[in-house]
Amino acid sequence: MEQKLSLLRNIVAYVLFFGILATVIRFAYVVTTIGESCNLYNFCFFKNNVVPQSNPHNHLYASREWDKAVHFYSSIFQDMISKGYLSPHSKSLCVEAPNGHEVFALKKIGVEDSIGIFRKAAKPLVIRGEDDRIPFDDNTFDFIFSGGARIEMSSRPFDFASEIVRALKPQGFAVFHVKANDTYSLNSFLDLFHSCKLIKVLDIDGFNPSMPYIREIVLKKAIHGYRKIPGDDSKNCSFQAHKQELVQKAEPLIEEEPLKPWITLKRNIKNVKYFSSMVNISFKNRYVYIDVGARNYGSSIGSWFMKQYPKQGKSFHVYAIEADKAFHKQYASKKKAVTLLPYAAWVRNETLSFEINDGPAQEKVNKTKNKGRGMGRIQPVKSSRGEFNSEVNEIQGFDFAEWLKNTFTKRDFVVIKMDVEGTEFDLIPKLFETGAICLIDEIFLECHYNRWQRCCPGQRSTKYKKHYRHCLELFTSLRKNGVLVHQWW
């Protein structure tokens, strides 16, 4: 009998031992391995206060800065409750909340089911999570908040927005605090949230010197379906009123034909109103510079765009479109920064004749380095006097408008420099015809016409048939359609 009791005691002891061991392992996994609060999985032996005394961030909770931030967010969320965007029963998430001010404020006003995420956890208020990989299932939250202009600072704003929409329940509310307060940035922001409706935009005072003014944006997720982005399929860009405002601020066009275009360019470049110097471009999915007629890397990519164009700290991907094979080799070392398209931008996909003109009586200088090499152009116009030394090759042309439409969307920020030796009079109309023009934010365009010749005073070049007035018409049509175009030489 005693042996049976001893065996039973041993069995009970083993069961208890393994039960305790399993509990400890689970606790260690939840709290240590995942880096979460035990409250998140309802796995605390005792109910924790909002801020446990053992938390290493306790010094923050007693600081004046902490109190100021919590007071600010408490006021914001109280207002959300009064407007019906938030309730004490809302399951709430704060995205990119490094210290948990927002989460603490939510809990303080009675929204208990609240949690924050940041790349480094600050337990128990904030768990580990990336803004473009929110660690929760679809349709989880009734309310999502992102403050501190975090979406503006994100290198992947489209992924940031997509994850918030995914985790938000249908008819749930998402609220953002951003710095940008211009019309262009607001439209760019809304383009990121294609399945949400704009509820409110409010400009308020901030609490932090680094963000003294805040634009508060409130969105509501649609029950089903997606909001179509205006103009995605349109051939008319006139809807872009926010771009028209920028065009009106642009430097005036030079109405009279300049006698010395290069000198005029140097003077006028100081007056150029760059797109990115007038508005915030933070809410774009990609940032792209396309150099059409790029020649060598130093012609305008390295010498001008990389050094002078105001990029607002954004990384631009560069596309160099150049048909002249003499310039192709040097782009091999620029693969990471530049994508070379070794073709001619054209209105169709077809084989073309490509002429290199070396200018009147000009000899080729240092051909190995391409110094003094003439400009290449499609469909050459031969001079009856034979004044140009020409080299004609067969090259492949591609449909530039279709490439733009297949490669980019209105969520991208696209800047183009175009120097195509007269082909602009073919390319620009095709961009309008297909609607691809609506994808372009800014163009630096060199327009080619029958200029006065340097060699021969009083004579105009026979190289081009267009006149300066045709160039002005081209620039005017672009600006009327919301494209910020600058005269380039």
Coordinates of C-alpha atoms in Angstrom, one line a residue:
M1 CA 0.0 0.0 0.0
E2 CA 2.8 2.3 0.9
Q3 CA 4.5 1.6 -2.4
K4 CA 1.4 2.6 -4.3
L5 CA 1.1 5.9 -2.3
S6 CA 4.8 6.6 -3.0
L7 CA 4.3 6.0 -6.7
L8 CA 1.3 8.2 -6.8
R9 CA 3.2 11.0 -5.0
N10 CA 6.0 10.7 -7.5
I11 CA 3.6 10.9 -10.4
V12 CA 2.0 14.0 -8.9
A13 CA 5.4 15.6 -8.3
Y14 CA 6.5 15.0 -11.9
V15 CA 3.2 16.4 -13.3
L16 CA 3.6 19.5 -11.1
F17 CA 7.3 19.9 -12.1
F18 CA 6.6 19.7 -15.8
G19 CA 3.6 22.0 -15.5
I20 CA 5.8 24.6 -13.7
L21 CA 8.6 24.1 -16.3
A22 CA 6.1 24.6 -19.2
T23 CA 4.7 27.8 -17.6
V24 CA 8.2 29.2 -17.0
I25 CA 9.2 28.5 -20.7
R26 CA 6.0 30.1 -22.0
F27 CA 6.5 33.2 -19.8
A28 CA 10.2 33.5 -20.9
Y29 CA 9.2 33.2 -24.6
V30 CA 6.5 35.9 -24.3
V31 CA 8.4 38.3 -22.2
T32 CA 12.0 37.8 -23.3
T33 CA 12.1 36.2 -26.7
I34 CA 9.2 38.2 -28.3
G35 CA 10.1 41.2 -26.3
E36 CA 6.4 41.9 -25.3
S37 CA 4.6 42.8 -22.2
C38 CA 2.9 39.8 -20.5
N39 CA -0.3 41.8 -20.4
L40 CA -0.4 41.6 -24.2
Y41 CA -1.2 37.9 -24.0
N42 CA -3.1 38.0 -20.7
F43 CA -0.3 36.1 -19.1
C44 CA 0.6 37.9 -15.9
F45 CA 0.3 36.2 -12.6
F46 CA -0.7 39.6 -11.0
K47 CA -2.4 42.5 -12.6
N48 CA 0.3 45.1 -13.5
N49 CA -0.2 48.8 -13.1
V50 CA 0.1 50.9 -16.4
V51 CA 3.7 51.7 -15.5
P52 CA 5.5 49.0 -13.4
Q53 CA 8.0 50.2 -10.9
S54 CA 10.7 47.9 -12.4
N55 CA 10.4 49.4 -15.9
P56 CA 13.8 50.8 -17.0
H57 CA 12.0 53.8 -18.6
N58 CA 10.6 55.0 -15.3
H59 CA 12.7 58.1 -15.3
L60 CA 10.8 59.3 -18.4
Y61 CA 7.4 59.0 -16.6
A62 CA 8.5 61.4 -13.9
S63 CA 9.9 64.0 -16.2
R64 CA 8.4 67.4 -17.2
E65 CA 8.7 66.4 -20.9
W66 CA 6.7 63.2 -20.3
D67 CA 3.9 65.1 -18.5
K68 CA 3.8 67.7 -21.2
A69 CA 3.5 65.1 -24.0
V70 CA 0.9 63.1 -22.1
H71 CA -1.2 66.2 -21.4
F72 CA -1.0 67.1 -25.1
Y73 CA -2.1 63.7 -26.4
S74 CA -4.7 63.3 -23.7
S75 CA -6.3 66.6 -25.0
I76 CA -6.1 65.4 -28.6
F77 CA -7.7 62.0 -27.8
Q78 CA -10.4 63.6 -25.6
D79 CA -11.3 65.7 -28.6
M80 CA -11.4 62.5 -30.8
I81 CA -13.8 60.9 -28.4
S82 CA -16.1 64.0 -28.5
K83 CA -16.1 63.8 -32.3
G84 CA -16.9 60.1 -32.3
Y85 CA -13.6 59.0 -33.9
L86 CA -12.6 57.2 -30.7
S87 CA -14.3 55.5 -27.7
P88 CA -13.3 53.9 -24.4
H89 CA -14.0 50.6 -26.0
S90 CA -11.9 51.2 -29.1
K91 CA -9.0 48.7 -29.8
S92 CA -6.2 51.2 -30.5
L93 CA -2.7 51.2 -31.9
C94 CA -0.1 53.9 -31.9
V95 CA 2.4 53.4 -34.8
E96 CA 6.0 54.6 -34.4
A97 CA 5.6 55.5 -30.7
P98 CA 9.2 55.4 -29.3
N99 CA 8.4 56.3 -25.7
G100 CA 4.7 55.5 -25.5
H101 CA 3.4 59.0 -24.7
E102 CA 0.4 58.4 -26.9
V103 CA -0.4 55.0 -25.5
F104 CA -0.1 56.2 -21.9
A105 CA -2.5 59.1 -22.8
L106 CA -5.0 56.7 -24.3
K107 CA -5.0 54.5 -21.2
K108 CA -5.2 57.6 -18.9
I109 CA -8.5 58.8 -20.5
G110 CA -10.0 55.3 -20.3
V111 CA -9.0 53.6 -23.7
E112 CA -7.5 50.6 -21.9
D113 CA -7.1 48.3 -25.0
S114 CA -4.2 50.3 -26.4
I115 CA -0.7 49.4 -27.5
G116 CA 2.2 51.0 -29.4
I117 CA 4.8 49.7 -31.8
F118 CA 8.3 50.9 -32.5
R119 CA 11.5 49.2 -33.8
K120 CA 12.7 49.0 -30.1
A121 CA 10.2 47.9 -27.5
A122 CA 9.5 50.1 -24.4
K123 CA 7.5 47.7 -22.3
P124 CA 4.7 47.6 -21.3
L125 CA 3.4 50.4 -23.5
V126 CA 5.3 49.7 -26.7
I127 CA 6.1 46.4 -28.3
R128 CA 8.6 45.7 -31.1
G129 CA 7.3 46.3 -34.6
E130 CA 8.1 48.0 -37.9
D131 CA 5.9 50.6 -39.5
D132 CA 5.9 48.7 -42.8
R133 CA 5.3 45.3 -41.0
I134 CA 2.8 45.9 -38.3
P135 CA 2.7 42.6 -36.2
F136 CA -1.1 42.3 -36.1
D137 CA -3.7 40.6 -38.2
D138 CA -5.9 42.3 -40.8
N139 CA -8.8 44.4 -39.6
T140 CA -7.7 44.4 -35.9
F141 CA -8.0 48.0 -34.7
D142 CA -10.8 50.5 -34.4
F143 CA -8.4 53.4 -34.1
I144 CA -4.8 53.9 -35.3
F145 CA -2.7 57.0 -34.5
S146 CA 0.7 58.1 -35.8
G147 CA 2.2 61.3 -34.5
G148 CA 5.5 63.1 -34.6
A149 CA 5.5 63.4 -38.5
R150 CA 6.7 59.7 -38.5
I151 CA 5.1 59.0 -41.9
E152 CA 6.9 61.9 -43.3
M153 CA 10.3 60.6 -42.1
S154 CA 9.6 57.1 -43.4
S155 CA 11.7 55.9 -46.3
R156 CA 8.7 53.8 -47.4
P157 CA 5.6 55.9 -46.9
F158 CA 3.5 53.8 -49.3
D159 CA 4.2 50.6 -47.3
F160 CA 3.7 52.6 -44.0
A161 CA 0.2 53.6 -45.3
S162 CA -0.7 50.2 -46.7
E163 CA 0.1 48.5 -43.3
I164 CA -2.1 50.9 -41.4
V165 CA -5.0 50.4 -43.8
R166 CA -4.5 46.6 -43.6
A167 CA -4.6 46.6 -39.8
L168 CA -7.5 49.0 -39.5
K169 CA -11.1 47.7 -39.3
P170 CA -13.6 48.8 -42.0
Q171 CA -15.1 52.1 -40.8
G172 CA -12.2 52.5 -38.3
F173 CA -10.4 55.8 -38.0
A174 CA -6.7 56.6 -38.6
V175 CA -5.3 59.9 -37.4
F176 CA -1.9 61.4 -38.4
H177 CA 0.1 64.4 -37.2
V178 CA 2.4 65.8 -40.0
K179 CA 4.5 68.9 -40.5
A180 CA 3.6 69.5 -44.2
N181 CA 0.8 72.0 -44.6
D182 CA 0.8 72.7 -48.4
T183 CA -2.0 71.6 -50.7
Y184 CA 0.4 69.5 -52.9
S185 CA 1.6 67.4 -49.9
L186 CA -2.0 66.9 -48.7
N187 CA -3.0 65.5 -52.1
S188 CA 0.1 63.3 -52.1
F189 CA -0.7 62.1 -48.6
L190 CA -4.3 61.2 -49.6
D191 CA -3.0 59.3 -52.7
L192 CA -1.3 56.9 -50.3
F193 CA -4.6 55.9 -48.7
H194 CA -6.6 54.8 -51.6
S195 CA -9.3 53.0 -49.5
C196 CA -9.9 55.7 -47.0
K197 CA -12.1 58.8 -46.9
L198 CA -10.8 62.2 -45.7
I199 CA -12.8 63.2 -42.7
K200 CA -11.0 66.3 -41.3
V201 CA -7.9 68.4 -41.7
L202 CA -7.0 70.7 -38.8
D203 CA -3.9 72.9 -38.1
I204 CA -3.0 72.9 -34.5
D205 CA -0.1 74.1 -32.2
G206 CA 2.4 71.4 -31.2
F207 CA 4.0 70.9 -27.8
N208 CA 7.5 70.2 -29.0
P209 CA 10.0 72.9 -30.4
S210 CA 10.9 70.4 -33.2
M211 CA 7.3 70.4 -34.4
P212 CA 5.7 73.7 -33.3
Y213 CA 2.9 73.5 -35.9
I214 CA 1.0 70.3 -36.7
R215 CA -1.4 69.4 -39.4
E216 CA -3.9 66.8 -38.1
I217 CA -5.4 64.5 -40.7
V218 CA -8.4 62.2 -39.9
L219 CA -9.2 59.3 -42.3
K220 CA -12.0 56.7 -42.2
K221 CA -11.5 53.3 -43.8
A222 CA -14.1 52.3 -46.4
I223 CA -16.3 49.2 -45.8
H224 CA -15.2 47.7 -49.0
G225 CA -13.6 48.8 -52.3
Y226 CA -11.0 51.3 -53.0
R227 CA -11.0 55.0 -53.7
K228 CA -9.8 55.7 -57.2
I229 CA -7.0 58.1 -57.5
P230 CA -8.2 61.0 -59.7
G231 CA -6.4 61.2 -63.0
D232 CA -4.8 57.8 -63.0
D233 CA -6.4 57.1 -66.4
S234 CA -7.1 60.6 -67.4
K235 CA -5.5 62.3 -70.4
N236 CA -6.3 65.7 -69.0
C237 CA -4.2 67.0 -66.0
S238 CA -6.4 70.1 -65.4
F239 CA -7.8 68.4 -62.2
Q240 CA -4.4 69.0 -60.6
A241 CA -5.3 72.4 -59.1
H242 CA -2.6 72.0 -56.5
K243 CA 0.0 71.8 -59.2
Q244 CA -1.4 74.8 -61.0
E245 CA -0.8 76.8 -57.9
L246 CA 2.9 76.0 -58.1
V247 CA 3.1 76.8 -61.8
Q248 CA 1.8 80.3 -61.0
K249 CA 4.7 80.7 -58.6
A250 CA 7.2 79.7 -61.3
E251 CA 9.8 82.0 -62.8
P252 CA 8.3 83.8 -65.9
L253 CA 9.1 82.4 -69.3
I254 CA 11.6 84.4 -71.4
E255 CA 9.3 85.9 -74.0
E256 CA 12.0 87.3 -76.4
E257 CA 14.5 85.0 -78.1
P258 CA 17.9 85.3 -76.4
L259 CA 20.7 86.3 -78.6
K260 CA 23.2 84.3 -76.5
P261 CA 21.2 81.4 -75.0
W262 CA 24.0 80.0 -72.8
I263 CA 24.5 83.4 -71.1
T264 CA 20.8 83.7 -70.6
L265 CA 20.7 80.2 -69.0
K266 CA 23.4 81.1 -66.5
R267 CA 21.4 84.2 -65.5
N268 CA 18.0 82.6 -65.5
I269 CA 19.0 79.5 -63.5
K270 CA 19.3 81.7 -60.4
N271 CA 15.6 82.5 -60.8
V272 CA 14.4 78.9 -61.2
K273 CA 11.7 78.0 -58.7
Y274 CA 12.3 74.3 -58.1
F275 CA 9.3 72.2 -57.4
S276 CA 10.8 70.7 -54.2
S277 CA 11.8 74.2 -52.9
M278 CA 8.1 75.2 -52.8
V279 CA 6.4 72.1 -51.3
N280 CA 7.0 69.1 -49.2
I281 CA 7.5 65.9 -51.3
S282 CA 7.7 63.5 -48.3
F283 CA 4.5 61.5 -49.2
K284 CA 5.7 60.1 -52.5
N285 CA 6.3 56.4 -53.1
R286 CA 9.4 56.8 -55.2
Y287 CA 11.6 59.7 -56.3
V288 CA 12.9 59.6 -59.8
Y289 CA 15.1 61.7 -62.1
I290 CA 15.0 60.9 -65.8
D291 CA 17.7 62.4 -68.0
V292 CA 16.5 62.1 -71.6
G293 CA 19.4 62.8 -73.9
A294 CA 21.8 62.3 -71.0
R295 CA 25.2 62.1 -72.9
N296 CA 27.9 61.4 -70.3
Y297 CA 27.3 61.2 -66.6
G298 CA 28.9 64.6 -65.9
S299 CA 26.9 66.4 -68.5
S300 CA 23.9 67.1 -66.3
I301 CA 23.4 64.2 -63.9
G302 CA 26.7 64.5 -61.9
S303 CA 27.4 68.2 -62.5
W304 CA 23.8 69.6 -62.0
F305 CA 21.2 67.2 -60.6
M306 CA 23.3 65.4 -58.0
K307 CA 24.8 68.7 -56.8
Q308 CA 22.2 71.4 -57.2
Y309 CA 18.7 70.0 -57.3
P310 CA 17.0 70.3 -53.9
K311 CA 16.1 66.7 -52.9
Q312 CA 14.8 67.3 -49.3
G313 CA 17.0 64.4 -48.2
K314 CA 15.3 61.9 -50.5
S315 CA 17.2 59.3 -52.5
F316 CA 16.4 59.6 -56.2
H317 CA 16.8 56.8 -58.6
V318 CA 18.3 58.1 -61.9
Y319 CA 17.5 56.9 -65.4
A320 CA 19.9 57.9 -68.1
I321 CA 18.3 57.7 -71.6
E322 CA 21.1 58.0 -74.2
A323 CA 21.2 56.4 -77.7
D324 CA 24.8 57.4 -78.6
K325 CA 26.9 54.3 -77.9
A326 CA 30.0 56.4 -77.4
F327 CA 28.7 57.3 -73.9
H328 CA 27.4 53.8 -72.7
K329 CA 30.6 52.4 -71.2
Q330 CA 31.1 55.0 -68.5
Y331 CA 27.7 54.1 -67.0
A332 CA 28.9 50.6 -66.2
S333 CA 30.4 51.9 -62.9
K334 CA 27.2 53.7 -62.0
K335 CA 24.9 50.7 -62.0
K336 CA 23.7 51.3 -58.4
A337 CA 23.0 54.9 -58.8
V338 CA 21.9 55.1 -62.5
T339 CA 19.9 52.9 -64.8
L340 CA 21.0 53.3 -68.4
L341 CA 18.5 52.9 -71.2
P342 CA 20.7 52.7 -74.3
Y343 CA 17.9 53.7 -76.7
A344 CA 16.3 56.8 -78.1
A345 CA 13.2 58.2 -76.5
W346 CA 10.6 58.2 -79.3
V347 CA 6.8 57.9 -80.1
R348 CA 7.0 54.2 -81.2
N349 CA 9.1 51.1 -80.7
E350 CA 11.1 51.1 -84.0
T351 CA 14.6 51.2 -85.6
L352 CA 15.7 54.7 -86.3
S353 CA 18.5 56.6 -88.1
F354 CA 20.6 58.5 -85.6
E355 CA 22.9 61.3 -86.7
I356 CA 25.8 62.7 -84.8
N357 CA 26.6 66.3 -85.8
D358 CA 30.0 67.8 -85.0
G359 CA 29.0 71.3 -86.0
P360 CA 30.2 73.6 -88.7
A361 CA 33.8 72.7 -89.7
Q362 CA 34.4 71.3 -86.2
E363 CA 36.9 68.4 -85.9
K364 CA 36.4 65.6 -83.4
V365 CA 38.5 66.4 -80.4
N366 CA 39.8 63.7 -78.1
K367 CA 37.2 61.1 -79.3
T368 CA 38.3 58.5 -76.7
K369 CA 36.9 60.8 -73.9
N370 CA 34.0 62.1 -76.1
K371 CA 35.1 65.7 -75.6
G372 CA 33.7 67.9 -78.3
R373 CA 31.5 65.1 -79.6
G374 CA 28.4 66.5 -81.4
M375 CA 24.8 66.0 -80.3
G376 CA 22.8 63.1 -81.7
R377 CA 19.4 63.4 -83.1
I378 CA 16.7 61.3 -84.7
Q379 CA 15.6 61.7 -88.4
P380 CA 18.4 64.0 -89.4
V381 CA 17.9 67.1 -91.6
K382 CA 20.8 67.1 -94.1
S383 CA 22.3 70.4 -94.9
S384 CA 22.3 71.3 -98.6
R385 CA 25.6 73.1 -98.1
G386 CA 27.2 70.1 -96.5
E387 CA 28.3 72.3 -93.6
F388 CA 27.9 69.6 -91.0
N389 CA 30.2 66.6 -90.6
S390 CA 27.8 63.8 -89.7
E391 CA 28.0 60.2 -88.5
V392 CA 24.8 58.2 -89.0
N393 CA 24.0 55.0 -87.2
E394 CA 21.0 52.7 -86.7
I395 CA 19.6 52.8 -83.2
Q396 CA 16.5 51.4 -81.4
G397 CA 13.8 53.9 -80.5
F398 CA 11.2 53.1 -77.7
D399 CA 7.8 54.5 -76.9
F400 CA 8.7 56.9 -74.2
A401 CA 5.1 57.7 -73.2
E402 CA 4.2 54.1 -72.8
W403 CA 7.3 53.4 -70.8
L404 CA 6.4 56.2 -68.4
K405 CA 2.9 54.8 -67.9
N406 CA 4.1 51.3 -67.4
T407 CA 6.9 52.2 -65.0
F408 CA 5.5 55.0 -62.8
T409 CA 2.3 56.1 -61.1
K410 CA 0.9 59.3 -59.7
R411 CA 2.3 58.2 -56.3
D412 CA 5.8 58.8 -57.6
F413 CA 7.7 62.1 -57.8
V414 CA 9.1 62.4 -61.3
V415 CA 11.6 65.0 -62.6
I416 CA 12.7 65.0 -66.2
K417 CA 15.5 66.8 -68.1
M418 CA 14.9 66.6 -71.8
D419 CA 17.5 67.5 -74.4
V420 CA 16.6 65.6 -77.6
E421 CA 17.6 67.9 -80.4
G422 CA 14.2 68.8 -81.8
T423 CA 12.4 65.5 -81.0
E424 CA 10.6 67.3 -78.1
F425 CA 8.0 68.5 -80.7
D426 CA 7.2 64.8 -81.3
L427 CA 7.5 63.5 -77.7
I428 CA 5.6 66.2 -75.8
P429 CA 2.4 65.9 -77.9
K430 CA 2.5 62.1 -77.4
L431 CA 2.8 62.6 -73.7
F432 CA -0.4 64.7 -73.8
E433 CA -2.2 62.3 -76.1
T434 CA -1.6 59.3 -73.8
G435 CA -2.0 61.1 -70.5
A436 CA 1.6 60.2 -69.5
I437 CA 2.2 64.0 -69.0
C438 CA 0.1 63.8 -65.8
L439 CA 2.8 61.6 -64.3
I440 CA 5.5 64.3 -64.6
D441 CA 5.9 66.8 -61.8
E442 CA 8.8 68.9 -63.2
I443 CA 10.5 69.2 -66.6
F444 CA 13.8 71.0 -67.5
L445 CA 13.3 71.3 -71.3
E446 CA 15.8 72.5 -73.9
C447 CA 13.7 73.5 -76.9
H448 CA 15.5 73.5 -80.3
Y449 CA 14.8 76.1 -83.0
N450 CA 16.6 77.8 -85.8
R451 CA 19.0 79.9 -83.7
W452 CA 21.4 82.5 -84.9
Q453 CA 24.7 80.8 -85.8
R454 CA 27.9 81.7 -83.9
C455 CA 30.0 81.2 -86.9
C456 CA 28.0 83.3 -89.3
P457 CA 26.5 86.6 -88.0
G458 CA 23.1 87.3 -89.4
Q459 CA 22.5 83.7 -90.5
R460 CA 20.2 81.2 -88.8
S461 CA 20.9 77.5 -88.6
T462 CA 19.1 75.3 -91.1
K463 CA 19.3 72.4 -88.6
Y464 CA 15.8 73.0 -87.2
K465 CA 12.6 74.1 -88.8
K466 CA 10.9 75.4 -85.7
H467 CA 11.0 79.0 -84.5
Y468 CA 11.3 80.4 -81.0
R469 CA 7.5 81.1 -80.9
H470 CA 6.9 77.4 -81.3
C471 CA 9.0 76.8 -78.2
L472 CA 7.0 79.3 -76.2
E473 CA 3.8 77.6 -77.3
L474 CA 5.2 74.3 -76.0
F475 CA 6.2 75.7 -72.7
T476 CA 2.9 77.4 -72.2
S477 CA 0.9 74.2 -73.0
L478 CA 2.9 72.3 -70.3
R479 CA 2.3 75.0 -67.7
K480 CA -1.4 75.2 -68.5
N481 CA -1.7 71.5 -67.7
G482 CA -0.1 71.7 -64.3
V483 CA 3.5 70.7 -65.4
L484 CA 6.2 72.9 -63.9
V485 CA 8.5 73.4 -66.9
H486 CA 11.7 75.4 -67.0
Q487 CA 13.5 76.7 -70.0
W488 CA 16.8 75.0 -70.4
W489 CA 19.7 75.5 -72.8

